[in-house]
Short mmCIF file of C-alpha atoms in Angstrom, two decimals:
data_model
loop_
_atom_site.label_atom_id
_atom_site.label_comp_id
_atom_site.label_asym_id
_atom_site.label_seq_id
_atom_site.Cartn_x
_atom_site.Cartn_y
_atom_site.Cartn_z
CA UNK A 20 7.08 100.04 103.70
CA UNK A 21 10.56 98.34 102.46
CA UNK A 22 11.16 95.23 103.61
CA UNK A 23 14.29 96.09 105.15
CA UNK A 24 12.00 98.30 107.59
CA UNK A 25 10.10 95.83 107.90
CA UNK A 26 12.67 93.17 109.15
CA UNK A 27 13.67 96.11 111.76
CA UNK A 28 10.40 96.38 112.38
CA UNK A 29 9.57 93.11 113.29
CA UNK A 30 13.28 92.54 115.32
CA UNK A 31 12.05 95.67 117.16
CA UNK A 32 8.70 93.61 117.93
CA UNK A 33 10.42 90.46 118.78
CA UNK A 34 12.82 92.31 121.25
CA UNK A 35 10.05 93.90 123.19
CA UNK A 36 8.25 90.75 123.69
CA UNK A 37 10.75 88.07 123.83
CA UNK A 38 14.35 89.36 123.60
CA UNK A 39 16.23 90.69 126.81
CA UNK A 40 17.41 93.39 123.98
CA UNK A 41 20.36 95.10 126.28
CA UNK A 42 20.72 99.08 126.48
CA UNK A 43 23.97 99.97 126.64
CA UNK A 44 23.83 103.82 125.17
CA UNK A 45 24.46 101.93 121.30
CA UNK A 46 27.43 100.12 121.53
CA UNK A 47 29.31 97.64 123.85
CA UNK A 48 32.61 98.56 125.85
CA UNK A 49 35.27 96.40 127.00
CA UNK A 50 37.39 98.13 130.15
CA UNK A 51 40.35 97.37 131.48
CA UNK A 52 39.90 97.45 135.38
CA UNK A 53 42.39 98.84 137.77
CA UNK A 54 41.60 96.71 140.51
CA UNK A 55 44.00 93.75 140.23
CA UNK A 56 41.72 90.27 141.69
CA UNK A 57 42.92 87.95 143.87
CA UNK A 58 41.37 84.77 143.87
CA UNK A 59 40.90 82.07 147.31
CA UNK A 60 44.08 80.12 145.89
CA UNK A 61 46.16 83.68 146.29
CA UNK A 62 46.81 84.07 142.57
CA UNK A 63 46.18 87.32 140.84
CA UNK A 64 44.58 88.74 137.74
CA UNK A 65 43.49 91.64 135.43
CA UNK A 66 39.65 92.03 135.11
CA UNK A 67 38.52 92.81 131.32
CA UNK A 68 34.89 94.12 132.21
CA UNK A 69 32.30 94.01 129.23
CA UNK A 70 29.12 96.05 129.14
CA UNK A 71 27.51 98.32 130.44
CA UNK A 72 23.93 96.26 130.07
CA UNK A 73 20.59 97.69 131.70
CA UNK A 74 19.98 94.18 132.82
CA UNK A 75 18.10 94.29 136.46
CA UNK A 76 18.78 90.01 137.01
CA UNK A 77 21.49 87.81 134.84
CA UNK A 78 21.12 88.28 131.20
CA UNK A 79 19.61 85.63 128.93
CA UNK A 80 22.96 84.29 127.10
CA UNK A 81 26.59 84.19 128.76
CA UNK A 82 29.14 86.23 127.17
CA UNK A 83 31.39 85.31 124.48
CA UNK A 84 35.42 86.06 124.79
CA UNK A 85 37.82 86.06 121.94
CA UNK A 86 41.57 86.04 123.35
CA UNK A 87 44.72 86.97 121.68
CA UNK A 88 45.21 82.71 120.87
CA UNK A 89 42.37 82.12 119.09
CA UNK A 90 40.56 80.46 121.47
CA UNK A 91 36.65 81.60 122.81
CA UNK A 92 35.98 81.55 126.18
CA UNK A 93 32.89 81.26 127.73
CA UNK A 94 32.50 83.51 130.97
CA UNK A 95 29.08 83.77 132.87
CA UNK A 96 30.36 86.02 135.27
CA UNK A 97 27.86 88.72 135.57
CA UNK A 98 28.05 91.56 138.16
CA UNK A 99 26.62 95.62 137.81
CA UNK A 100 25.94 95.39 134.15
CA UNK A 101 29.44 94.07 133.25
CA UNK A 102 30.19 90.80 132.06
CA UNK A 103 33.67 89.85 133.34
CA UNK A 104 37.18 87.91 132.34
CA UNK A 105 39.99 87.61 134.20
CA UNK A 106 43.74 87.06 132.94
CA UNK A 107 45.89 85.34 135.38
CA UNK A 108 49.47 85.66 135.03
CA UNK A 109 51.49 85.37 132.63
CA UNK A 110 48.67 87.96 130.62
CA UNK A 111 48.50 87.28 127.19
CA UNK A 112 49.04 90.33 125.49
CA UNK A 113 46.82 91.19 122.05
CA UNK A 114 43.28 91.75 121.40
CA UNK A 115 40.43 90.37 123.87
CA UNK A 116 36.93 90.54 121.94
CA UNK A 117 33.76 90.21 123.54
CA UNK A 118 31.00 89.51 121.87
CA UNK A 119 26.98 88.29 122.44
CA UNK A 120 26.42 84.75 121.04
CA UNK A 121 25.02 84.39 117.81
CA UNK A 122 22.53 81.35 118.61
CA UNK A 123 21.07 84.00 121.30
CA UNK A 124 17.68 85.86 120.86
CA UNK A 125 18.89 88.96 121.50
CA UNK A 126 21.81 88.60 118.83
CA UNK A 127 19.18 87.97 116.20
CA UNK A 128 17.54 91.48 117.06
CA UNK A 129 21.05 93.30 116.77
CA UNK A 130 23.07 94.29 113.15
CA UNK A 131 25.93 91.88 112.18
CA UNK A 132 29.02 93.26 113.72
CA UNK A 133 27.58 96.11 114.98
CA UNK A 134 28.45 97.98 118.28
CA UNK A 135 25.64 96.02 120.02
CA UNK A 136 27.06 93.05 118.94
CA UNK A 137 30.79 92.65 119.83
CA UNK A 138 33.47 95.15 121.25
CA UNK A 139 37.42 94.72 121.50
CA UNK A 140 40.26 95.66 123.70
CA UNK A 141 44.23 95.67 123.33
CA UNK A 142 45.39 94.32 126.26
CA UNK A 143 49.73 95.39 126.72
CA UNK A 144 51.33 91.86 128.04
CA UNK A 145 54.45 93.81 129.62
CA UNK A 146 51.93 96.57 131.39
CA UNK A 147 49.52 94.18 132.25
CA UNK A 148 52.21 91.78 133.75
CA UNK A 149 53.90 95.04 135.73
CA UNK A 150 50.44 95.88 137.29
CA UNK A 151 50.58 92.22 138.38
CA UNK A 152 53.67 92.82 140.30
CA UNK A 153 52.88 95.77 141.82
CA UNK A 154 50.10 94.74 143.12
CA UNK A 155 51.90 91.62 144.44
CA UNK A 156 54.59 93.64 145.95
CA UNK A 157 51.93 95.81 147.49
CA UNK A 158 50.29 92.56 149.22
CA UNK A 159 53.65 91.91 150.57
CA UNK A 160 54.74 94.99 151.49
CA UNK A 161 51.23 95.25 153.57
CA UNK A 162 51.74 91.17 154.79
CA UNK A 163 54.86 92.38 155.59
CA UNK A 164 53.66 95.43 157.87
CA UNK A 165 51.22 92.53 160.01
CA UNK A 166 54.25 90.35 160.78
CA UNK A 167 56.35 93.04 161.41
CA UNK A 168 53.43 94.27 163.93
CA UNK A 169 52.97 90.73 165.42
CA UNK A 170 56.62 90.63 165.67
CA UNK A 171 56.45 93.32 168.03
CA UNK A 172 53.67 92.29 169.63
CA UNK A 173 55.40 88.76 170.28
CA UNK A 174 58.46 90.41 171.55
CA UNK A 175 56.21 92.81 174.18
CA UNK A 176 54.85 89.52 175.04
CA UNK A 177 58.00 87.48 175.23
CA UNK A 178 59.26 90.37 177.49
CA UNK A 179 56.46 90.38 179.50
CA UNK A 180 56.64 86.34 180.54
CA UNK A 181 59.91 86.49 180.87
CA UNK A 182 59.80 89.23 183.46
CA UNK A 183 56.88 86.81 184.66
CA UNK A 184 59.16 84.09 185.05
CA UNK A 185 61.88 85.27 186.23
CA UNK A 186 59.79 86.99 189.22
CA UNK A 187 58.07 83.33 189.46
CA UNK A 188 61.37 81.53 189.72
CA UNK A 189 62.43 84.11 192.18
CA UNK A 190 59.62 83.76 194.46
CA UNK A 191 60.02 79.86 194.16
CA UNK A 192 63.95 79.90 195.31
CA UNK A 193 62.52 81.92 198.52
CA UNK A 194 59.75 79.94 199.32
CA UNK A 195 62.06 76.68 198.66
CA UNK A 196 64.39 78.32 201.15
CA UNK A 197 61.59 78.88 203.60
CA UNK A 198 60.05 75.39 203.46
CA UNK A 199 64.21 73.96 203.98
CA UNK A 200 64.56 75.93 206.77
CA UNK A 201 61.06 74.88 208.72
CA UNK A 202 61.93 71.29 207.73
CA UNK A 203 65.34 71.42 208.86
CA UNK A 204 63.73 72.52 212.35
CA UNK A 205 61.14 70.19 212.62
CA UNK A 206 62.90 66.84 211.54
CA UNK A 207 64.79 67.12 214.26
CA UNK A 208 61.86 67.61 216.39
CA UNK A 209 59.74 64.70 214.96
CA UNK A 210 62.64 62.42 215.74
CA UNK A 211 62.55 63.50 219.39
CA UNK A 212 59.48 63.04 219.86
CA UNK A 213 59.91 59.55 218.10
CA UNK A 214 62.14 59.52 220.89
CA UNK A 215 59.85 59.76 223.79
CA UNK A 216 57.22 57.50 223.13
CA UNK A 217 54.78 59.98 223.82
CA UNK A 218 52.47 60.76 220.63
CA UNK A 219 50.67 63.94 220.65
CA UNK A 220 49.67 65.91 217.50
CA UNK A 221 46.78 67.11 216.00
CA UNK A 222 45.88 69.34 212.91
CA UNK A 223 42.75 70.39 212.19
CA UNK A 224 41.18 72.97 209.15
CA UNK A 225 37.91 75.11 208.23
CA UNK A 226 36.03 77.03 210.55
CA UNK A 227 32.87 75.91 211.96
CA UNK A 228 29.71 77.06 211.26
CA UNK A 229 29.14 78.64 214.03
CA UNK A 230 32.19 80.82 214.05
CA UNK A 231 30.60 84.51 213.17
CA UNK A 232 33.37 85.51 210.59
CA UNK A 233 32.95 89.38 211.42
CA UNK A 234 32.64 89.10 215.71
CA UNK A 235 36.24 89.28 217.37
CA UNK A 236 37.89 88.04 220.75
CA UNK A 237 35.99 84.84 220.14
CA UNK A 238 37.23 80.96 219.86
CA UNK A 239 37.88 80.03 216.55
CA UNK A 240 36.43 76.21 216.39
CA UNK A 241 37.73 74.16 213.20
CA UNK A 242 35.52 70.96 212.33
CA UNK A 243 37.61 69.17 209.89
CA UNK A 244 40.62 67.24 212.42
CA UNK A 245 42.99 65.41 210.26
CA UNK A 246 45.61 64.64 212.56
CA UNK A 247 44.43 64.01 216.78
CA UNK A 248 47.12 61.70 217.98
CA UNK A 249 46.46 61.67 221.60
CA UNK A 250 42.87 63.24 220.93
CA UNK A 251 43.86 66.85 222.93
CA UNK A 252 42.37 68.46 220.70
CA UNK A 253 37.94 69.26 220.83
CA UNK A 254 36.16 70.44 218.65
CA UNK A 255 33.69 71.97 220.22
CA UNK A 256 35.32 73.91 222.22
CA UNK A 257 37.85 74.63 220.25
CA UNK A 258 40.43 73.82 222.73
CA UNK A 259 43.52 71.80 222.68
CA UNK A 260 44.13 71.06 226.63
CA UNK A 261 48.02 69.58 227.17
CA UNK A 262 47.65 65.40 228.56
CA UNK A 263 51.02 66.69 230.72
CA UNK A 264 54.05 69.00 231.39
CA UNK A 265 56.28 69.42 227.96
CA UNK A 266 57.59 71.49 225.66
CA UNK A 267 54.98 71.97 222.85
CA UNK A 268 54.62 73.47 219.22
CA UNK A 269 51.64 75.25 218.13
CA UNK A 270 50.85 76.94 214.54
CA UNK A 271 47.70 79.01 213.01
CA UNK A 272 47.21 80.12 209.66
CA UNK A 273 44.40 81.76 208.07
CA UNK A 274 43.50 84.24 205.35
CA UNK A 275 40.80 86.49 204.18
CA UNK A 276 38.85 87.33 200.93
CA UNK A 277 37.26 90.71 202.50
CA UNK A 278 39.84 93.54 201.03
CA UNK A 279 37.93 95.79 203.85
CA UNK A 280 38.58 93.63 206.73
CA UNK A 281 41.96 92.18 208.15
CA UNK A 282 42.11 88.67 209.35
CA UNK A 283 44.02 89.34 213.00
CA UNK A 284 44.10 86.47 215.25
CA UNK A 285 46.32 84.98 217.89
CA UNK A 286 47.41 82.02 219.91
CA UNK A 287 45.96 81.91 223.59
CA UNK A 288 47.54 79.94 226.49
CA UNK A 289 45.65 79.84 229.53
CA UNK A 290 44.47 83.81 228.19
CA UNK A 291 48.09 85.01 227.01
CA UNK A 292 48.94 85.82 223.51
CA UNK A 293 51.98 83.90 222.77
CA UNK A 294 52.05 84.77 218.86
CA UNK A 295 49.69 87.35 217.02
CA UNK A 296 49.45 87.36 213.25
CA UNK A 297 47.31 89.46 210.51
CA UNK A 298 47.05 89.61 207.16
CA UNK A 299 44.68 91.80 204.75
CA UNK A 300 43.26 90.58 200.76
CA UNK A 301 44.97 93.50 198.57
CA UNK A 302 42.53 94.07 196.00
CA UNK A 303 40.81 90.48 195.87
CA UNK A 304 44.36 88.79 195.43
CA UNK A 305 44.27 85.44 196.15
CA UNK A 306 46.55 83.35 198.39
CA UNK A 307 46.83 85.85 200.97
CA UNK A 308 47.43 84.32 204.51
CA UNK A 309 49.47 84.65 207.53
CA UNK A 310 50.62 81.91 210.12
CA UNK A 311 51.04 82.69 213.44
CA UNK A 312 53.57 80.15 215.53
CA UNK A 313 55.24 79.53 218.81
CA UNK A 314 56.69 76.99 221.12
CA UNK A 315 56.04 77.12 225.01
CA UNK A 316 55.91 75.28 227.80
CA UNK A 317 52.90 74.00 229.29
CA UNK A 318 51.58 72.31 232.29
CA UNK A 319 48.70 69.73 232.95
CA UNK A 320 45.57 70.51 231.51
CA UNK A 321 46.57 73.86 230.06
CA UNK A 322 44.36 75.20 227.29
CA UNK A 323 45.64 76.62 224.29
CA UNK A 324 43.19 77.76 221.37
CA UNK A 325 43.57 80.54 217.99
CA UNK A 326 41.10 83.80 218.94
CA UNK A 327 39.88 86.52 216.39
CA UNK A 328 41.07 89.53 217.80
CA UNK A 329 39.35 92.14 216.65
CA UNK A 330 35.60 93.52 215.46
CA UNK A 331 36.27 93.69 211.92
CA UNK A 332 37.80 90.78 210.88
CA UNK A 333 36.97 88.24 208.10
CA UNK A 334 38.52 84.44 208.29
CA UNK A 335 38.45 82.29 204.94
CA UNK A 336 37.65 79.01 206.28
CA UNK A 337 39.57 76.71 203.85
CA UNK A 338 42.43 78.62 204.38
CA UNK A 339 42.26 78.05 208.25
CA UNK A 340 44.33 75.47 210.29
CA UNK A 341 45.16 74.64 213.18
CA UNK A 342 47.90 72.46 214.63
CA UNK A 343 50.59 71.31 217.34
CA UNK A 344 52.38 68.88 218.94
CA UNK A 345 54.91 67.95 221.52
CA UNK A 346 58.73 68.47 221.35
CA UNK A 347 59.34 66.47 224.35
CA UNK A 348 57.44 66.04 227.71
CA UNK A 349 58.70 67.27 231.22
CA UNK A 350 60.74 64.30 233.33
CA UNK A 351 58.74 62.86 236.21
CA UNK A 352 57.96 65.02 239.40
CA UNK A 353 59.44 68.14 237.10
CA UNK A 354 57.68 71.44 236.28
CA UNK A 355 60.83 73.08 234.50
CA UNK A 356 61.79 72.99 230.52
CA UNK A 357 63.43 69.89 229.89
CA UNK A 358 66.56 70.43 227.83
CA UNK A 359 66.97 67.28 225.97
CA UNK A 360 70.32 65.35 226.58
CA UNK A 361 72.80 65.97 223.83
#
């Protein structure tokens, strides 16, 4: 046997049992990929790939790059039998040579120079830097396309508040215009009644317990008094009874959560409706209520009270109230309205 058989020989040996001797069909290959890389930072680059090894895990020895300048890079990047480089912009155009370290074991096992050993590629600086700005122009062309979509999307929504507001400021001007108009009638009355000496109010709120929400022609009771100047009004009955003869103001409001039951109700003197009201939750829509208000004329010890009026009816009790109080009482030894001096 020659000895140059037997220094293959024995590189053969030492490659089975301690070389990671890589099988890449005879010869290394150095691609150019067509996928441009873009890095966390948002700059882009050509991928030189270098292989293809049989490698299962990460080969023994990092890859050795020889770039147009010169200079050897070191790249460990290892993915799918390829050892990788990447060339960020501007690409240096020339020769890119990679090649498997000569201090590793498994360059001792291959030829000099041979295919197994080192592989080049010409790399065109003015194609390479044109892929780089296509694919650029591609990025922005499809960043482009998501703006221009949240654009719209911005605009739909911009459209849709301001439709929102709009409707919201409308519904504020009317309700600004309602609240005017009730305090332009009661100052005056509050100011007469100043007038008279004679205090007598009371507002009370929430439904007892005992009030069967779904049972009708009954006494609503409210528990919670806030207001019971004179103290007309009970609780337990329900009842506000007049202390004498005047000219009085009475108001009930109440809404329901039950979309399948209305929430009718009405205000009782001595058994006559004086005001009915009734409101209905459309769909589980919140804030729906209804008030239900009159003034009369009552005598002594006159009882005036809020009834359900009907079987199927559902109160919410926080939205419940009830209140009142007097304009102006009767003059003495008088049973007749008393129209205030003006």
């Amino acid at each position: 046997m020659t000895t140059s058989l037997t220094v293959q020989l024995l590189c053969l040996i030492l490659a089975a049992f301690f070389c990671d001797l890589p099988a890449t069909h005879g010869a290394l290959h150095v691609i150019q990929s067509d996928v441009v890389m873009q890095d966390q930072d948002g700059h882009w680059s050509l991928e030189l790939r270098c292989g293809n090894f049989a490698f299962l895990d990460y080969p023994a020895f990092d890859m050795e790059w020889q770039v147009p300048s010169e200079r050897t890079v070191i790249e460990s990047r290892y993915k799918n039998g390829h050892f990788t480089l990447r060339l960020s912009a501007p690409v240096e155009g020339g020769n890119y040579t990679c090649r498997i370290p000569t201090n590793s074991c498994d360059a001792h096992c291959l030829q000099e120079n041979g295919d197994l050993r080192q592989a080049s590629l010409h790399v065109d600086d003015v194609e390479a830097r044109l892929m780089l700005l296509e694919a650029q122009q591609a990025a922005l062309e499809q960043d482009h396309d998501v703006i221009k979509d949240e654009h719209t999307q911005l605009r739909e929504s911009n459209a849709s508040l301001t439709t929102y507001v709009l409707d919201l400021e409308k519904r504020t001007k009317a309700t600004l215009v309602s609240l005017s108009s009730r305090v332009s009638v009661i100052e005056p009355v509050i100011v007469l009644n100043n007038l008279t000496g004679h205090h007598i109010a009371f507002h009370a709120t929430h439904l007892k317990n005992d009030t069967t929400p779904h049972s009708g022609h009954i006494t609503m009771k409210l528990s919670n008094v806030l207001t019971n100047q004179g103290g007309c009004y009970n609780t337990s009955t329900g009842f506000f009874m007049t202390p004498f003869p005047g000219t009085y103001f009475f108001a009930a409001t109440t809404g329901s959560y039950d979309p399948n039951r209305n929430a009718d109700f009405a205000l009782i003197v001595e058994g006559i409706i004086i005001a009915y009201s009734t409101t209905r939750n459309p769909g589980n829509v919140e804030g729906q209520v209804a008030t239900a208000h009159g003034i009369v004329h009552l005598k002594h010890s006159q009882k005036v009270f809020i009834r359900a009026m009907s079987q199927n009816v559902d109160f919410f009790s926080e939205a419940t109230s009830f209140s009142g109080f007097l304009l102006y009482p009767d003059p003495p030894n008088s049973t007749a309205i008393f129209p205030w001096p003006g």
